[in-house]
mmCIF file of C-alpha atoms and ligand atoms in Angstrom:
data_model
loop_
_atom_site.group_PDB
_atom_site.id
_atom_site.type_symbol
_atom_site.label_atom_id
_atom_site.label_comp_id
_atom_site.label_asym_id
_atom_site.label_seq_id
_atom_site.Cartn_x
_atom_site.Cartn_y
_atom_site.Cartn_z
ATOM 1 C CA MET A 1 -0.233 0.019 -0.072
ATOM 2 C CA LYS A 2 1.308 3.449 -1.009
ATOM 3 C CA ILE A 3 1.680 6.050 1.898
ATOM 4 C CA ILE A 4 1.027 9.484 1.615
ATOM 5 C CA GLU A 5 3.570 11.533 3.818
ATOM 6 C CA ALA A 6 2.495 14.898 5.217
ATOM 7 C CA SER A 7 3.925 16.937 7.916
ATOM 8 C CA GLY A 8 4.313 13.821 10.155
ATOM 9 C CA ALA A 9 1.503 11.805 9.382
ATOM 10 C CA ARG A 10 1.403 8.763 7.231
ATOM 11 C CA ILE A 11 -1.724 8.298 5.224
ATOM 12 C CA PRO A 12 -2.610 5.214 3.411
ATOM 13 C CA ALA A 13 -3.209 6.121 -0.257
ATOM 14 C CA ILE A 14 -6.675 4.478 -0.539
ATOM 15 C CA GLY A 15 -9.127 4.557 2.572
ATOM 16 C CA LEU A 16 -12.818 3.507 2.816
ATOM 17 C CA GLY A 17 -15.100 6.311 2.749
ATOM 18 C CA THR A 18 -18.356 5.441 5.060
ATOM 19 C CA TYR A 19 -20.860 8.185 4.154
ATOM 20 C CA GLN A 20 -24.558 6.751 4.334
ATOM 21 C CA LEU A 21 -22.993 3.429 5.528
ATOM 22 C CA ARG A 22 -25.383 2.692 8.395
ATOM 23 C CA GLY A 23 -25.743 0.020 11.267
ATOM 24 C CA GLU A 24 -24.878 -3.628 10.600
ATOM 25 C CA THR A 25 -23.824 -2.897 6.933
ATOM 26 C CA CYS A 26 -21.447 -0.305 8.227
ATOM 27 C CA ALA A 27 -19.706 -2.427 10.790
ATOM 28 C CA ASN A 28 -19.595 -5.433 8.632
ATOM 29 C CA ILE A 29 -18.172 -3.728 5.767
ATOM 30 C CA VAL A 30 -15.514 -2.022 7.908
ATOM 31 C CA THR A 31 -14.759 -5.432 9.233
ATOM 32 C CA GLU A 32 -14.377 -6.910 5.462
ATOM 33 C CA ALA A 33 -12.526 -3.674 4.307
ATOM 34 C CA ILE A 34 -9.772 -4.510 6.991
ATOM 35 C CA GLU A 35 -9.852 -8.297 6.392
ATOM 36 C CA VAL A 36 -8.793 -7.564 2.427
ATOM 37 C CA GLY A 37 -6.206 -5.138 3.381
ATOM 38 C CA TYR A 38 -7.729 -1.548 3.833
ATOM 39 C CA ARG A 39 -5.578 0.488 6.496
ATOM 40 C CA HIS A 40 -7.478 3.746 6.381
ATOM 41 C CA ILE A 41 -11.128 4.549 7.179
ATOM 42 C CA ASP A 42 -12.822 7.899 6.899
ATOM 43 C CA THR A 43 -16.053 8.558 8.963
ATOM 44 C CA ALA A 44 -17.402 11.920 10.359
ATOM 45 C CA ARG A 45 -19.829 13.027 13.353
ATOM 46 C CA MET A 46 -22.176 13.736 10.722
ATOM 47 C CA TYR A 47 -22.503 10.272 9.209
ATOM 48 C CA GLY A 48 -24.024 9.132 12.393
ATOM 49 C CA ASN A 49 -21.863 5.811 12.060
ATOM 50 C CA GLU A 50 -18.790 6.250 14.331
ATOM 51 C CA ARG A 51 -20.187 3.878 16.690
ATOM 52 C CA GLU A 52 -20.504 1.066 13.961
ATOM 53 C CA VAL A 53 -17.056 1.903 12.434
ATOM 54 C CA GLY A 54 -15.545 1.381 15.816
ATOM 55 C CA GLU A 55 -17.614 -1.856 16.210
ATOM 56 C CA GLY A 56 -16.232 -3.127 12.805
ATOM 57 C CA ILE A 57 -12.718 -2.143 13.479
ATOM 58 C CA ARG A 58 -12.686 -3.822 16.807
ATOM 59 C CA ALA A 59 -14.379 -7.051 15.386
ATOM 60 C CA SER A 60 -11.492 -7.245 12.751
ATOM 61 C CA GLY A 61 -9.175 -7.758 15.493
ATOM 62 C CA ILE A 62 -6.431 -5.268 13.608
ATOM 63 C CA GLU A 63 -3.778 -3.835 16.024
ATOM 64 C CA ARG A 64 -4.706 -0.337 16.613
ATOM 65 C CA ASP A 65 -1.439 1.211 15.324
ATOM 66 C CA LYS A 66 -1.876 -0.633 11.979
ATOM 67 C CA LEU A 67 -4.944 1.496 10.870
ATOM 68 C CA PHE A 68 -5.447 5.124 10.224
ATOM 69 C CA VAL A 69 -8.879 6.459 11.247
ATOM 70 C CA THR A 70 -10.024 9.828 10.154
ATOM 71 C CA THR A 71 -13.398 11.619 12.039
ATOM 72 C CA LYS A 72 -14.612 15.276 11.207
ATOM 73 C CA ILE A 73 -16.474 17.635 13.283
ATOM 74 C CA TRP A 74 -19.823 19.232 11.737
ATOM 75 C CA HIS A 75 -19.523 22.934 10.964
ATOM 76 C CA ASP A 76 -22.393 23.880 13.397
ATOM 77 C CA SER A 77 -19.883 22.812 16.261
ATOM 78 C CA ILE A 78 -16.516 24.284 15.232
ATOM 79 C CA ALA A 79 -16.681 27.628 17.716
ATOM 80 C CA ALA A 80 -14.335 27.563 20.318
ATOM 81 C CA LYS A 81 -15.301 24.986 23.007
ATOM 82 C CA ASP A 82 -17.677 23.324 20.926
ATOM 83 C CA LEU A 83 -15.083 21.597 18.757
ATOM 84 C CA VAL A 84 -13.387 20.137 21.847
ATOM 85 C CA THR A 85 -17.050 18.991 23.187
ATOM 86 C CA SER A 86 -17.700 17.291 19.784
ATOM 87 C CA ALA A 87 -14.139 15.606 19.386
ATOM 88 C CA ARG A 88 -14.412 13.968 22.619
ATOM 89 C CA GLU A 89 -17.880 12.704 21.920
ATOM 90 C CA ALA A 90 -16.434 11.188 18.381
ATOM 91 C CA VAL A 91 -13.342 9.578 20.347
ATOM 92 C CA GLU A 92 -16.080 7.938 22.853
ATOM 93 C CA ALA A 93 -18.305 6.803 19.978
ATOM 94 C CA ILE A 94 -15.395 5.245 17.970
ATOM 95 C CA ALA A 95 -14.156 3.815 21.106
ATOM 96 C CA ILE A 96 -10.479 2.920 19.790
ATOM 97 C CA GLY A 97 -8.523 5.393 21.737
ATOM 98 C CA PRO A 98 -7.694 8.792 20.083
ATOM 99 C CA VAL A 99 -8.450 8.985 16.193
ATOM 100 C CA ASP A 100 -5.396 9.286 13.644
ATOM 101 C CA LEU A 101 -6.926 12.291 12.092
ATOM 102 C CA LEU A 102 -9.614 14.953 13.557
ATOM 103 C CA LEU A 103 -10.708 17.169 10.551
ATOM 104 C CA ILE A 104 -12.908 20.159 10.506
ATOM 105 C CA HIS A 105 -15.557 19.114 8.236
ATOM 106 C CA TRP A 106 -16.896 22.194 6.443
ATOM 107 C CA PRO A 107 -15.541 25.837 7.227
ATOM 108 C CA ASN A 108 -18.000 28.262 8.784
ATOM 109 C CA ALA A 109 -17.957 32.084 7.823
ATOM 110 C CA ASP A 110 -19.710 33.027 10.974
ATOM 111 C CA ILE A 111 -17.087 31.285 13.236
ATOM 112 C CA PRO A 112 -13.622 32.910 13.220
ATOM 113 C CA LEU A 113 -11.093 30.665 11.885
ATOM 114 C CA GLU A 114 -8.728 31.354 14.865
ATOM 115 C CA ASP A 115 -11.340 30.110 17.284
ATOM 116 C CA SER A 116 -11.876 26.733 15.100
ATOM 117 C CA ILE A 117 -8.259 26.229 14.297
ATOM 118 C CA GLY A 118 -7.581 27.105 18.081
ATOM 119 C CA ASP A 119 -9.994 24.617 19.370
ATOM 120 C CA LEU A 120 -8.591 22.066 16.902
ATOM 121 C CA ASN A 121 -5.283 22.166 18.361
ATOM 122 C CA ALA A 122 -6.573 22.200 21.827
ATOM 123 C CA ALA A 123 -8.352 18.727 20.857
ATOM 124 C CA ARG A 124 -4.972 17.551 19.842
ATOM 125 C CA ARG A 125 -3.344 18.698 22.932
ATOM 126 C CA GLU A 126 -5.735 16.866 25.186
ATOM 127 C CA GLY A 127 -5.005 13.581 23.111
ATOM 128 C CA LEU A 128 -8.111 13.258 21.268
ATOM 129 C CA ALA A 129 -6.372 12.848 17.531
ATOM 130 C CA HIS A 130 -2.662 12.480 16.663
ATOM 131 C CA HIS A 131 -2.906 14.645 13.830
ATOM 132 C CA ILE A 132 -5.354 17.367 12.504
ATOM 133 C CA GLY A 133 -6.495 18.919 9.415
ATOM 134 C CA VAL A 134 -9.560 20.435 7.358
ATOM 135 C CA ALA A 135 -11.895 19.413 4.678
ATOM 136 C CA ASN A 136 -13.479 21.575 2.120
ATOM 137 C CA PHE A 137 -11.190 24.708 2.761
ATOM 138 C CA THR A 138 -10.194 26.911 -0.273
ATOM 139 C CA SER A 139 -6.429 27.447 -1.079
ATOM 140 C CA ALA A 140 -6.556 30.765 0.678
ATOM 141 C CA MET A 141 -8.268 29.450 3.739
ATOM 142 C CA LEU A 142 -5.405 26.974 3.696
ATOM 143 C CA ASP A 143 -2.746 29.628 4.033
ATOM 144 C CA ASP A 144 -4.713 31.422 6.641
ATOM 145 C CA ALA A 145 -5.171 28.453 8.805
ATOM 146 C CA SER A 146 -1.943 26.942 8.151
ATOM 147 C CA ALA A 147 -0.125 30.185 9.571
ATOM 148 C CA ILE A 148 -2.482 30.135 12.561
ATOM 149 C CA SER A 149 -2.207 26.512 13.760
ATOM 150 C CA GLU A 150 0.258 25.707 16.131
ATOM 151 C CA ALA A 151 0.334 21.950 14.962
ATOM 152 C CA PRO A 152 0.608 21.211 11.270
ATOM 153 C CA LEU A 153 -2.483 20.677 9.306
ATOM 154 C CA VAL A 154 -1.594 17.623 7.593
ATOM 155 C CA CYS A 155 -4.611 17.382 5.212
ATOM 156 C CA ASN A 156 -7.356 18.937 3.172
ATOM 157 C CA GLN A 157 -10.103 16.681 2.313
ATOM 158 C CA VAL A 158 -11.960 17.908 -0.779
ATOM 159 C CA GLU A 159 -14.123 16.688 -3.767
ATOM 160 C CA TYR A 160 -11.079 15.607 -6.265
ATOM 161 C CA HIS A 161 -11.681 13.270 -9.569
ATOM 162 C CA PRO A 162 -10.704 13.625 -13.277
ATOM 163 C CA MET A 163 -13.744 15.921 -13.925
ATOM 164 C CA LEU A 164 -12.869 18.680 -11.225
ATOM 165 C CA SER A 165 -9.320 20.292 -11.462
ATOM 166 C CA GLN A 166 -7.914 21.109 -7.930
ATOM 167 C CA GLU A 167 -4.931 22.868 -9.284
ATOM 168 C CA ALA A 168 -4.813 25.539 -6.577
ATOM 169 C CA ILE A 169 -5.627 23.069 -3.533
ATOM 170 C CA LEU A 170 -2.861 20.958 -4.836
ATOM 171 C CA GLY A 171 -0.444 24.051 -5.123
ATOM 172 C CA ALA A 172 -1.617 24.793 -1.420
ATOM 173 C CA CYS A 173 -0.945 21.521 -0.136
ATOM 174 C CA ALA A 174 2.513 21.424 -1.718
ATOM 175 C CA ARG A 175 3.206 24.645 0.178
ATOM 176 C CA HIS A 176 2.227 23.246 3.457
ATOM 177 C CA ASP A 177 3.286 19.717 3.427
ATOM 178 C CA MET A 178 -0.411 18.399 3.443
ATOM 179 C CA ALA A 179 -2.080 16.055 1.812
ATOM 180 C CA LEU A 180 -4.989 16.284 -0.497
ATOM 181 C CA VAL A 181 -7.460 13.656 0.453
ATOM 182 C CA ALA A 182 -9.780 12.971 -2.535
ATOM 183 C CA TYR A 183 -13.701 12.495 -1.641
ATOM 184 C CA SER A 184 -16.291 11.193 -4.217
ATOM 185 C CA PRO A 185 -12.820 10.129 -5.867
ATOM 186 C CA ILE A 186 -14.923 7.882 -8.298
ATOM 187 C CA GLY A 187 -17.556 11.003 -9.145
ATOM 188 C CA GLN A 188 -19.911 9.009 -6.950
ATOM 189 C CA GLY A 189 -19.999 6.160 -9.559
ATOM 190 C CA ARG A 190 -21.875 8.344 -11.958
ATOM 191 C CA ASP A 191 -20.984 9.126 -15.507
ATOM 192 C CA LEU A 192 -17.456 9.758 -14.880
ATOM 193 C CA LEU A 193 -16.968 6.085 -15.203
ATOM 194 C CA GLU A 194 -19.165 6.097 -18.686
ATOM 195 C CA HIS A 195 -16.692 8.541 -20.235
ATOM 196 C CA PRO A 196 -15.135 6.821 -23.416
ATOM 197 C CA THR A 197 -11.706 8.307 -22.151
ATOM 198 C CA ILE A 198 -11.890 6.207 -19.054
ATOM 199 C CA GLN A 199 -13.632 3.535 -20.465
ATOM 200 C CA GLY A 200 -10.752 3.222 -23.187
ATOM 201 C CA VAL A 201 -8.023 3.042 -20.686
ATOM 202 C CA ALA A 202 -9.843 0.571 -18.528
ATOM 203 C CA ARG A 203 -10.211 -1.547 -21.720
ATOM 204 C CA ALA A 204 -6.405 -0.961 -22.540
ATOM 205 C CA HIS A 205 -5.450 -2.241 -18.874
ATOM 206 C CA GLY A 206 -8.082 -5.126 -18.220
ATOM 207 C CA ARG A 207 -9.175 -2.930 -15.125
ATOM 208 C CA SER A 208 -12.585 -1.346 -14.149
ATOM 209 C CA PRO A 209 -13.185 2.515 -14.645
ATOM 210 C CA ALA A 210 -13.244 2.737 -11.085
ATOM 211 C CA GLN A 211 -9.684 1.273 -10.754
ATOM 212 C CA VAL A 212 -8.651 3.359 -13.687
ATOM 213 C CA VAL A 213 -9.712 6.730 -11.834
ATOM 214 C CA LEU A 214 -8.527 5.753 -8.596
ATOM 215 C CA ARG A 215 -5.100 4.815 -10.348
ATOM 216 C CA TRP A 216 -4.971 8.412 -11.940
ATOM 217 C CA GLU A 217 -5.583 9.920 -8.466
ATOM 218 C CA ILE A 218 -2.831 8.274 -6.292
ATOM 219 C CA GLU A 219 -0.269 8.581 -8.911
ATOM 220 C CA GLN A 220 -0.301 12.169 -7.999
ATOM 221 C CA PRO A 221 1.908 13.018 -5.325
ATOM 222 C CA ARG A 222 0.238 13.805 -2.072
ATOM 223 C CA VAL A 223 -2.990 12.593 -3.521
ATOM 224 C CA ALA A 224 -4.964 9.515 -1.451
ATOM 225 C CA ALA A 225 -8.516 8.472 -2.064
ATOM 226 C CA ILE A 226 -11.341 7.362 0.082
ATOM 227 C CA PRO A 227 -13.915 5.517 -2.255
ATOM 228 C CA ARG A 228 -17.109 4.145 -0.703
ATOM 229 C CA THR A 229 -18.992 0.833 -1.228
ATOM 230 C CA SER A 230 -21.355 -1.329 0.335
ATOM 231 C CA ASN A 231 -20.290 -4.225 -2.045
ATOM 232 C CA PRO A 232 -17.732 -6.510 -0.771
ATOM 233 C CA ASP A 233 -16.368 -7.275 -4.632
ATOM 234 C CA ARG A 234 -16.103 -3.326 -5.097
ATOM 235 C CA LEU A 235 -14.360 -3.205 -1.879
ATOM 236 C CA ARG A 236 -11.208 -5.188 -3.161
ATOM 237 C CA GLU A 237 -11.774 -4.148 -6.807
ATOM 238 C CA ASN A 238 -11.018 -0.156 -5.447
ATOM 239 C CA LEU A 239 -8.319 -1.395 -3.535
ATOM 240 C CA ASP A 240 -6.435 -3.298 -6.007
ATOM 241 C CA VAL A 241 -5.097 -0.331 -7.801
ATOM 242 C CA PHE A 242 -1.324 -0.812 -6.952
ATOM 243 C CA SER A 243 0.108 -3.231 -9.357
ATOM 244 C CA PHE A 244 -0.592 -1.266 -12.739
ATOM 245 C CA GLU A 245 0.529 2.174 -13.887
ATOM 246 C CA LEU A 246 -0.796 4.553 -16.436
ATOM 247 C CA THR A 247 1.047 5.939 -19.185
ATOM 248 C CA GLY A 248 1.952 9.240 -19.532
ATOM 249 C CA GLU A 249 -0.254 9.767 -22.324
ATOM 250 C CA GLU A 250 -3.354 7.829 -20.333
ATOM 251 C CA HIS A 251 -2.821 9.918 -17.388
ATOM 252 C CA ARG A 252 -2.571 13.284 -19.368
ATOM 253 C CA SER A 253 -5.628 12.500 -21.415
ATOM 254 C CA ILE A 254 -7.743 11.610 -17.994
ATOM 255 C CA GLY A 255 -6.419 15.064 -16.667
ATOM 256 C CA GLU A 256 -8.304 17.074 -19.594
ATOM 257 C CA LEU A 257 -11.448 15.699 -18.332
ATOM 258 C CA ALA A 258 -11.287 18.500 -16.065
ATOM 259 C CA THR A 259 -12.802 20.748 -18.611
ATOM 260 C CA ARG A 260 -16.053 19.319 -17.570
ATOM 261 C CA ARG A 261 -15.813 21.372 -14.112
ATOM 262 C CA GLN A 262 -18.214 18.973 -12.388
ATOM 263 C CA ARG A 263 -18.547 19.496 -8.631
ATOM 264 C CA LEU A 264 -20.886 17.060 -7.206
ATOM 265 C CA VAL A 265 -21.005 18.312 -3.592
ATOM 266 C CA ASN A 266 -21.983 22.030 -3.232
ATOM 267 C CA PRO A 267 -24.153 22.934 -0.329
ATOM 268 C CA GLY A 268 -25.221 26.499 0.558
ATOM 269 C CA PHE A 269 -22.896 26.756 3.288
ATOM 270 C CA ALA A 270 -19.774 25.880 0.955
ATOM 271 C CA PRO A 271 -17.179 28.143 0.734
ATOM 272 C CA ASN A 272 -16.244 30.457 -2.449
ATOM 273 C CA TRP A 273 -14.319 27.730 -4.208
ATOM 274 C CA ASP A 274 -10.942 28.250 -6.014
ATOM 275 C CA ARG A 275 -11.729 29.153 -9.482
ATOM 276 C CA VAL A 276 -10.882 26.085 -12.084
HETATM 277 N N1 LIG B 301 -15.537 15.705 3.596
HETATM 278 C C1 LIG B 301 -16.530 15.959 2.847
HETATM 279 O O1 LIG B 301 -17.357 16.927 2.887
HETATM 280 C C2 LIG B 301 -17.019 14.549 1.897
HETATM 281 C C3 LIG B 301 -18.081 14.694 1.330
HETATM 282 C C4 LIG B 301 -18.525 13.824 0.325
HETATM 283 C C5 LIG B 301 -17.936 12.374 0.954
HETATM 284 N N2 LIG B 301 -16.746 12.386 1.722
HETATM 285 C C6 LIG B 301 -16.384 10.916 1.981
HETATM 286 O O2 LIG B 301 -15.681 10.479 0.798
HETATM 287 C C7 LIG B 301 -16.187 9.265 0.568
HETATM 288 C C8 LIG B 301 -16.553 8.933 -0.938
HETATM 289 O O3 LIG B 301 -17.231 9.833 -1.424
HETATM 290 P P1 LIG B 301 -18.634 9.501 -1.779
HETATM 291 O O4 LIG B 301 -19.181 8.642 -1.264
HETATM 292 O O5 LIG B 301 -19.408 11.157 -2.179
HETATM 293 O O6 LIG B 301 -18.441 9.140 -3.547
HETATM 294 P P2 LIG B 301 -17.648 7.884 -4.336
HETATM 295 O O7 LIG B 301 -16.730 6.912 -3.238
HETATM 296 O O8 LIG B 301 -17.073 8.567 -5.249
HETATM 297 O O9 LIG B 301 -18.932 7.029 -4.935
HETATM 298 C C9 LIG B 301 -19.566 6.110 -4.423
HETATM 299 C C10 LIG B 301 -20.976 5.473 -5.123
HETATM 300 O O10 LIG B 301 -19.942 4.727 -6.102
HETATM 301 C C11 LIG B 301 -20.501 3.202 -6.015
HETATM 302 N N3 LIG B 301 -19.080 2.541 -6.427
HETATM 303 C C12 LIG B 301 -18.091 2.316 -5.446
HETATM 304 N N4 LIG B 301 -17.215 1.752 -5.865
HETATM 305 C C13 LIG B 301 -17.402 1.375 -7.189
HETATM 306 C C14 LIG B 301 -17.215 0.698 -8.366
HETATM 307 N N5 LIG B 301 -16.083 -0.017 -7.970
HETATM 308 N N6 LIG B 301 -17.646 0.538 -9.607
HETATM 309 C C15 LIG B 301 -18.753 1.766 -9.899
HETATM 310 N N7 LIG B 301 -19.475 1.941 -8.708
HETATM 311 C C16 LIG B 301 -19.144 1.918 -7.293
HETATM 312 C C17 LIG B 301 -20.998 2.899 -4.663
HETATM 313 O O11 LIG B 301 -21.962 2.057 -4.755
HETATM 314 P P3 LIG B 301 -22.153 0.813 -4.073
HETATM 315 O O12 LIG B 301 -22.105 1.042 -2.604
HETATM 316 O O13 LIG B 301 -23.329 0.077 -4.258
HETATM 317 O O14 LIG B 301 -20.715 0.038 -4.413
HETATM 318 C C18 LIG B 301 -21.604 4.526 -4.447
HETATM 319 O O15 LIG B 301 -22.840 4.702 -4.928
HETATM 320 C C19 LIG B 301 -17.667 9.149 1.589
HETATM 321 O O16 LIG B 301 -18.289 7.961 1.692
HETATM 322 C C20 LIG B 301 -17.010 10.073 2.679
HETATM 323 O O17 LIG B 301 -16.217 9.169 3.482
HETATM 324 C C21 LIG B 301 -16.548 13.443 2.399
#
């Protein structure tokens, strides 16, 4: 498994996303993911499944230090003091000790960055997380947040796939030695996977469209991806991306799909995204 090193954190390049996985399905798929080789699991307070993610991890029997677990604090709970309270609840729910990475899930324009980044650091000092970072921050916000933060911010988790350029974020991540953790990395399993360019490269390698897209992501320095599935076959498929390589020409032609500017996750409270 490729590891992304960022400001002292070691993040496995493929992780399991768990949005919308609930109850027993969630716990079982987490256990199975670990059994087939996943070493990185992504959850969030907002997903309402931290307890089941923790159950799945414990049922796998994996040694704690062999697994990288991320959770995120929802944007209504990132004011000073609220964030630490929410982080304590998260750690209690997952019940595997401190998480590896604690993220602010979305910025909140009504809360000063100093307060939320200050509290994120307080959560780390309290021993709730080994590393801290953010999600859905713009490149300018990354510059500001990095200047404020006492401990390094090790990642920005953002939507990233071939139909959405994240050049500005990748630049900011390089400036601050951060990872870009790609969410919706296979475009939520929609038309990206049907695109003739992706289909053609998949045929050429005898691989699936999802594998080609994930491979394109993790071939980039600093980029990890967290595809989600509730299907055991796809669980294996999405992890099996380390034994083939795209040619330079294939990599470039997939990158050209960014002209589609397809942003799939864009709620009303999203920040003013970087121009692409
Ligand atoms: N920070 C944030 O604000 C944020 C926002 C969105 C997501 N996330 C995180 O990122 C994770 C992934 O993003 P996502 O869930 O939006 O989208 P995604 O991983 O790009 O796509 C998931 C969808 O693709 C299907 N799928 C999975 N593997 C496939 C394959 N090999 N071939 C074809 N289809 C496949 C899944 O269906 P089946 O289950 O039927 O396989 C599911 O419907 C989330 O689960 C969450 O952990 C974070």
